[in-house]
Each structure stands twice: as C-alpha cells, then as structure tokens.
Amino acid sequence: MAEKNEIILSGIRPTGRLHYGNYFGAIQHFLKLQEEGYRCYYFIADYHALTTIVERVDFYQQTIDMLRTYVACGLDPDRSIIYRQSDLPCTAELTLLLGMVTNIGHLERGTTYKDKLSKLPERRDGTEGNPLSYGLLGYPVLMAADILIVKADIVPVGDDQRQHVEMAMDIAQKFNARFGETLKVPAPVARNALRLPGLDGSEKMGKSENNTLDLLDDPKTVLKKLKGVQTSTDPLPLESESTDPDVVIPQMPASVGALYRILHLLAPEEVYLDFVGKYRRGEKFYGTLKTTLAEYVSAFNAPIIERFHAPDNTEEYVKEFLRENAIKVTPVALDTVEACRKAMGIGHSLYRA
Ligand code: TYM
C-alpha cells in the first residue's frame, strides 16, 4: 500500500488532444493520487515529442491546449506540480549522464524503437544505414531521467509504457551499482494497468493510429466515430458464463470488444451486463449499443469541454502556472543531477553552486 509521502510522476506527450486511452490509462490515476494528497509531478513531455519529428510542429500551442485539458479534467496546479519537460532543461543533463550507463543493446530491444524500425519502408542494411534518430533510440533514457530526477516512487501510466518504466528501474540500478546508492529506483507499473484498444479494434488506442475517441469530441463527432466502428463481423460465441470484461471482451471481434471496453468504463454495471446478455443471446443490438455508448461518452465529455472553454482557462493562466511550477520543481531536479555528477566523479557544477 502506497504511503502519502511517496512521490508520483507521470508525463504525456503534447500530441494535440487527449484521448480515452490517455484518460483511463493515466489521467484518472493522476486525479485519484492528487485527491489522496500525494506529492504529484505531472508534466507535458515536449522533448519526447521531438523524437519522431520530421517537420516543424507547433508543440508550444499543443502543450498549452493539452494543459488546458488537464485543468478541465480536474488536475490542479495548486495541488500537483504541473510543468513542461523543456522548462526543466537539467533533465537533458541527467539524460546525458544516464546514457553513460545504458547499453545500446538494451535500447535496441525497446518496443517503440523496434516497432518504428520494422515499419521503415524497404529498410536495407548497409549503404543507407539506419535512418532513425539518436533521439528516438535514447527515448527510454530521457524517460528514465524524467522519473529519476524527481525521485519518483510511483509512475502511473498505461500498460504500453510498462517496458519504459522497467528500463528506468534498470538504469537506476546500474547507476547505483557502479557509482554507489544515488538514485531512487521506482516501483514497477501496476499489474492491472490498462491498455485501451482503438476504435478500429487494434490493440491500442493512439493518436498516430487515428483510432481515438477524444475527451473534447462533441456529441456529433462521438456518434460519427462510434457509428463508424466495424460491427459487421458475426459475433463470436462466448465460451464461458463469466461476465468479467477481461474474460468476455477478448472473446469478441476486436472492434466490438473496444466498444464493450469503453461501455464498461463509463456505464453502470447493469447496463454493461445487459449488453453482454444481448451479445450472448445473439440479438441484433449493435445500433443500440452505439447510440447508448455515444450518450455515455457525450455526457462524460460535456463537463470537460465546458471547463476547457471556461473564461479563466486561458493560455495566460497556463503560462503563469507553468512558470511557477517550473520554479518549484527545479531545486528537486538539480539536487538529483548534482548528486549524480558527484557520484560519477566530475563534481558539482561550479556555476550553479
Ligand atoms: P503517451 O503520450 O503516449 O501517453 C500518455 C499516457 O497515456 C497512456 N496511454 C494509454 N493507456 C491505456 N491505453 C491506451 N490506449 C493508451 N494510450 C496512451 C500512456 O500509457 C501514458 O501513461 N513516454 C510517455 C510519456 C513520458 C512519460 C515519462 C510517462 C515521457 N516521460 C515519464 C511517465 C513517466 C508517452 O509517450 O506517453
């Protein structure tokens, strides 16, 4: 059981709009931990967004919009330290130091990197070499620096980030083994961390997959997206009597399963059970499922959309708390960087001393 004095840290890339995977995989836990009174650090990972950049993107504006959505969801810059990764540039210094204890082989086994490598068009070894960036390969080292710099105990993330957190644990352990106990090793990601499937039935809802349901989607968009979900495949028989979503949903066609997953997250249990019953009996119900689900989604989004547009939730407000919170997190972060410098033998920074 976590103690209240444990430190929480998590980040989200500024991809534009927040989707249901971000919310139910991460933000709902951010909110709970904030309510429970933990020391929470929540940031927008704008350096990470650069790891796949091919042309200029207005990450500044996307960061502001994401932060206005954070606020609209209930994250409170007076209770949680909410900041922008690039406002803590000593993260880049820690990344450099941690890079010295990170094996390239370990990074090459990273799922994100391997996935991007496998998707390269006609990748040929040899003359053309590997066109992926050093920044992308080093993504997990930067993420380890984010986590270790604030001495985080718990990292609330979706299941897709599990390997990255394990890499951070591993990097901290290696550092401590080589240079003496310096870094706090965070706990592994919770076993039941969520991986929400995409509306296209693919394994993961994600911005780049274009299969998301977004927190700022209005009712018309929600209905359009849900109506577009592929439900023409015949229902697959359910093999057991269980109604547990982790048992039932994997037995359904993937895109139907995605609808049930979201229904289970939003609707009262009896509504979910009623639709499982309909499925089991093979009734014709997909139209009703989609319209019912659309109502729950729109009702969930409505207050968030309203708070997103609230007159005080402006760019100016966000800039002000970013500045204040960057000032709060900086001494904590510098303390870690200085400890690592000292442990590695280069000694304290002379200009910061
Ligand atoms: P990112 O921006 O891809 O996602 C942000 C958060 O949303 C969760 N998430 C999901 N959870 C369940 N189902 C999904 N379909 C889904 N899609 C996204 C992610 O698990 C994550 O919690 N590398 C991170 C950002 C990061 C970070 C960190 C996180 C940078 N440094 C340090 C924690 C600690 C990322 O790209 O998340």
PDB file of N, CA and C in Angstrom, residues 17-20 22-24 27 69 73 213-218 297 300-302 304-305:
ATOM      1  N   ARG A  17      -4.821  16.546 -28.901  1.00  0.00           N
ATOM      2  CA  ARG A  17      -5.933  16.308 -27.984  1.00  0.00           C
ATOM      3  C   ARG A  17      -5.738  15.037 -27.165  1.00  0.00           C
ATOM      4  N   LEU A  18      -6.266  15.063 -25.953  1.00  0.00           N
ATOM      5  CA  LEU A  18      -6.184  13.857 -25.110  1.00  0.00           C
ATOM      6  C   LEU A  18      -7.293  12.882 -25.494  1.00  0.00           C
ATOM      7  N   HIS A  19      -6.962  11.593 -25.539  1.00  0.00           N
ATOM      8  CA  HIS A  19      -7.970  10.592 -25.905  1.00  0.00           C
ATOM      9  C   HIS A  19      -8.323   9.705 -24.709  1.00  0.00           C
ATOM     10  N   TYR A  20      -9.258   8.795 -24.946  1.00  0.00           N
ATOM     11  CA  TYR A  20      -9.744   7.957 -23.839  1.00  0.00           C
ATOM     12  C   TYR A  20      -8.659   7.026 -23.284  1.00  0.00           C
ATOM     13  N   ASN A  22      -5.486   7.898 -22.964  1.00  0.00           N
ATOM     14  CA  ASN A  22      -4.741   8.770 -22.042  1.00  0.00           C
ATOM     15  C   ASN A  22      -5.521   8.951 -20.739  1.00  0.00           C
ATOM     16  N   TYR A  23      -6.831   9.140 -20.894  1.00  0.00           N
ATOM     17  CA  TYR A  23      -7.621   9.417 -19.691  1.00  0.00           C
ATOM     18  C   TYR A  23      -7.685   8.197 -18.775  1.00  0.00           C
ATOM     19  N   PHE A  24      -8.119   7.072 -19.337  1.00  0.00           N
ATOM     20  CA  PHE A  24      -8.341   5.922 -18.452  1.00  0.00           C
ATOM     21  C   PHE A  24      -7.046   5.160 -18.142  1.00  0.00           C
ATOM     22  N   ILE A  27      -4.703   9.656 -16.785  1.00  0.00           N
ATOM     23  CA  ILE A  27      -5.227  10.834 -16.081  1.00  0.00           C
ATOM     24  C   ILE A  27      -6.156  10.491 -14.916  1.00  0.00           C
ATOM     25  N   THR A  69      -6.622  21.114 -21.150  1.00  0.00           N
ATOM     26  CA  THR A  69      -7.446  19.900 -20.984  1.00  0.00           C
ATOM     27  C   THR A  69      -7.143  19.238 -19.633  1.00  0.00           C
ATOM     28  N   CYS A  73      -9.944  18.516 -16.844  1.00  0.00           N
ATOM     29  CA  CYS A  73     -10.184  17.182 -16.262  1.00  0.00           C
ATOM     30  C   CYS A  73     -10.153  17.229 -14.730  1.00  0.00           C
ATOM     31  N   LEU A 213     -11.015   8.060 -29.519  1.00  0.00           N
ATOM     32  CA  LEU A 213     -12.179   8.795 -29.048  1.00  0.00           C
ATOM     33  C   LEU A 213     -11.568   9.849 -28.139  1.00  0.00           C
ATOM     34  N   ASP A 214     -11.862  11.136 -28.380  1.00  0.00           N
ATOM     35  CA  ASP A 214     -11.165  12.199 -27.651  1.00  0.00           C
ATOM     36  C   ASP A 214     -12.053  12.840 -26.592  1.00  0.00           C
ATOM     37  N   LEU A 215     -11.401  13.370 -25.566  1.00  0.00           N
ATOM     38  CA  LEU A 215     -12.154  13.993 -24.467  1.00  0.00           C
ATOM     39  C   LEU A 215     -12.896  15.249 -24.920  1.00  0.00           C
ATOM     40  N   LEU A 216     -12.392  15.893 -25.983  1.00  0.00           N
ATOM     41  CA  LEU A 216     -13.049  17.123 -26.439  1.00  0.00           C
ATOM     42  C   LEU A 216     -13.964  16.879 -27.638  1.00  0.00           C
ATOM     43  N   ASP A 217     -14.228  15.619 -27.968  1.00  0.00           N
ATOM     44  CA  ASP A 217     -15.148  15.339 -29.081  1.00  0.00           C
ATOM     45  C   ASP A 217     -16.570  15.760 -28.702  1.00  0.00           C
ATOM     46  N   ASP A 218     -17.226  16.495 -29.606  1.00  0.00           N
ATOM     47  CA  ASP A 218     -18.610  16.894 -29.322  1.00  0.00           C
ATOM     48  C   ASP A 218     -19.550  15.732 -29.681  1.00  0.00           C
ATOM     49  N   VAL A 297     -20.635   8.622 -23.571  1.00  0.00           N
ATOM     50  CA  VAL A 297     -19.392   9.328 -23.916  1.00  0.00           C
ATOM     51  C   VAL A 297     -19.642  10.836 -23.931  1.00  0.00           C
ATOM     52  N   PHE A 300     -19.979  12.192 -20.540  1.00  0.00           N
ATOM     53  CA  PHE A 300     -18.673  12.234 -19.871  1.00  0.00           C
ATOM     54  C   PHE A 300     -17.864  13.442 -20.359  1.00  0.00           C
ATOM     55  N   ASN A 301     -17.930  13.682 -21.681  1.00  0.00           N
ATOM     56  CA  ASN A 301     -17.131  14.774 -22.265  1.00  0.00           C
ATOM     57  C   ASN A 301     -17.677  16.158 -21.925  1.00  0.00           C
ATOM     58  N   ALA A 302     -19.007  16.264 -21.773  1.00  0.00           N
ATOM     59  CA  ALA A 302     -19.634  17.601 -21.677  1.00  0.00           C
ATOM     60  C   ALA A 302     -18.986  18.512 -20.625  1.00  0.00           C
ATOM     61  N   ILE A 304     -16.081  18.373 -19.309  1.00  0.00           N
ATOM     62  CA  ILE A 304     -14.663  18.618 -19.642  1.00  0.00           C
ATOM     63  C   ILE A 304     -14.592  19.695 -20.731  1.00  0.00           C
ATOM     64  N   ILE A 305     -15.471  19.563 -21.736  1.00  0.00           N
ATOM     65  CA  ILE A 305     -15.494  20.565 -22.820  1.00  0.00           C
ATOM     66  C   ILE A 305     -15.843  21.940 -22.241  1.00  0.00           C
TER      67      ILE A 305
END
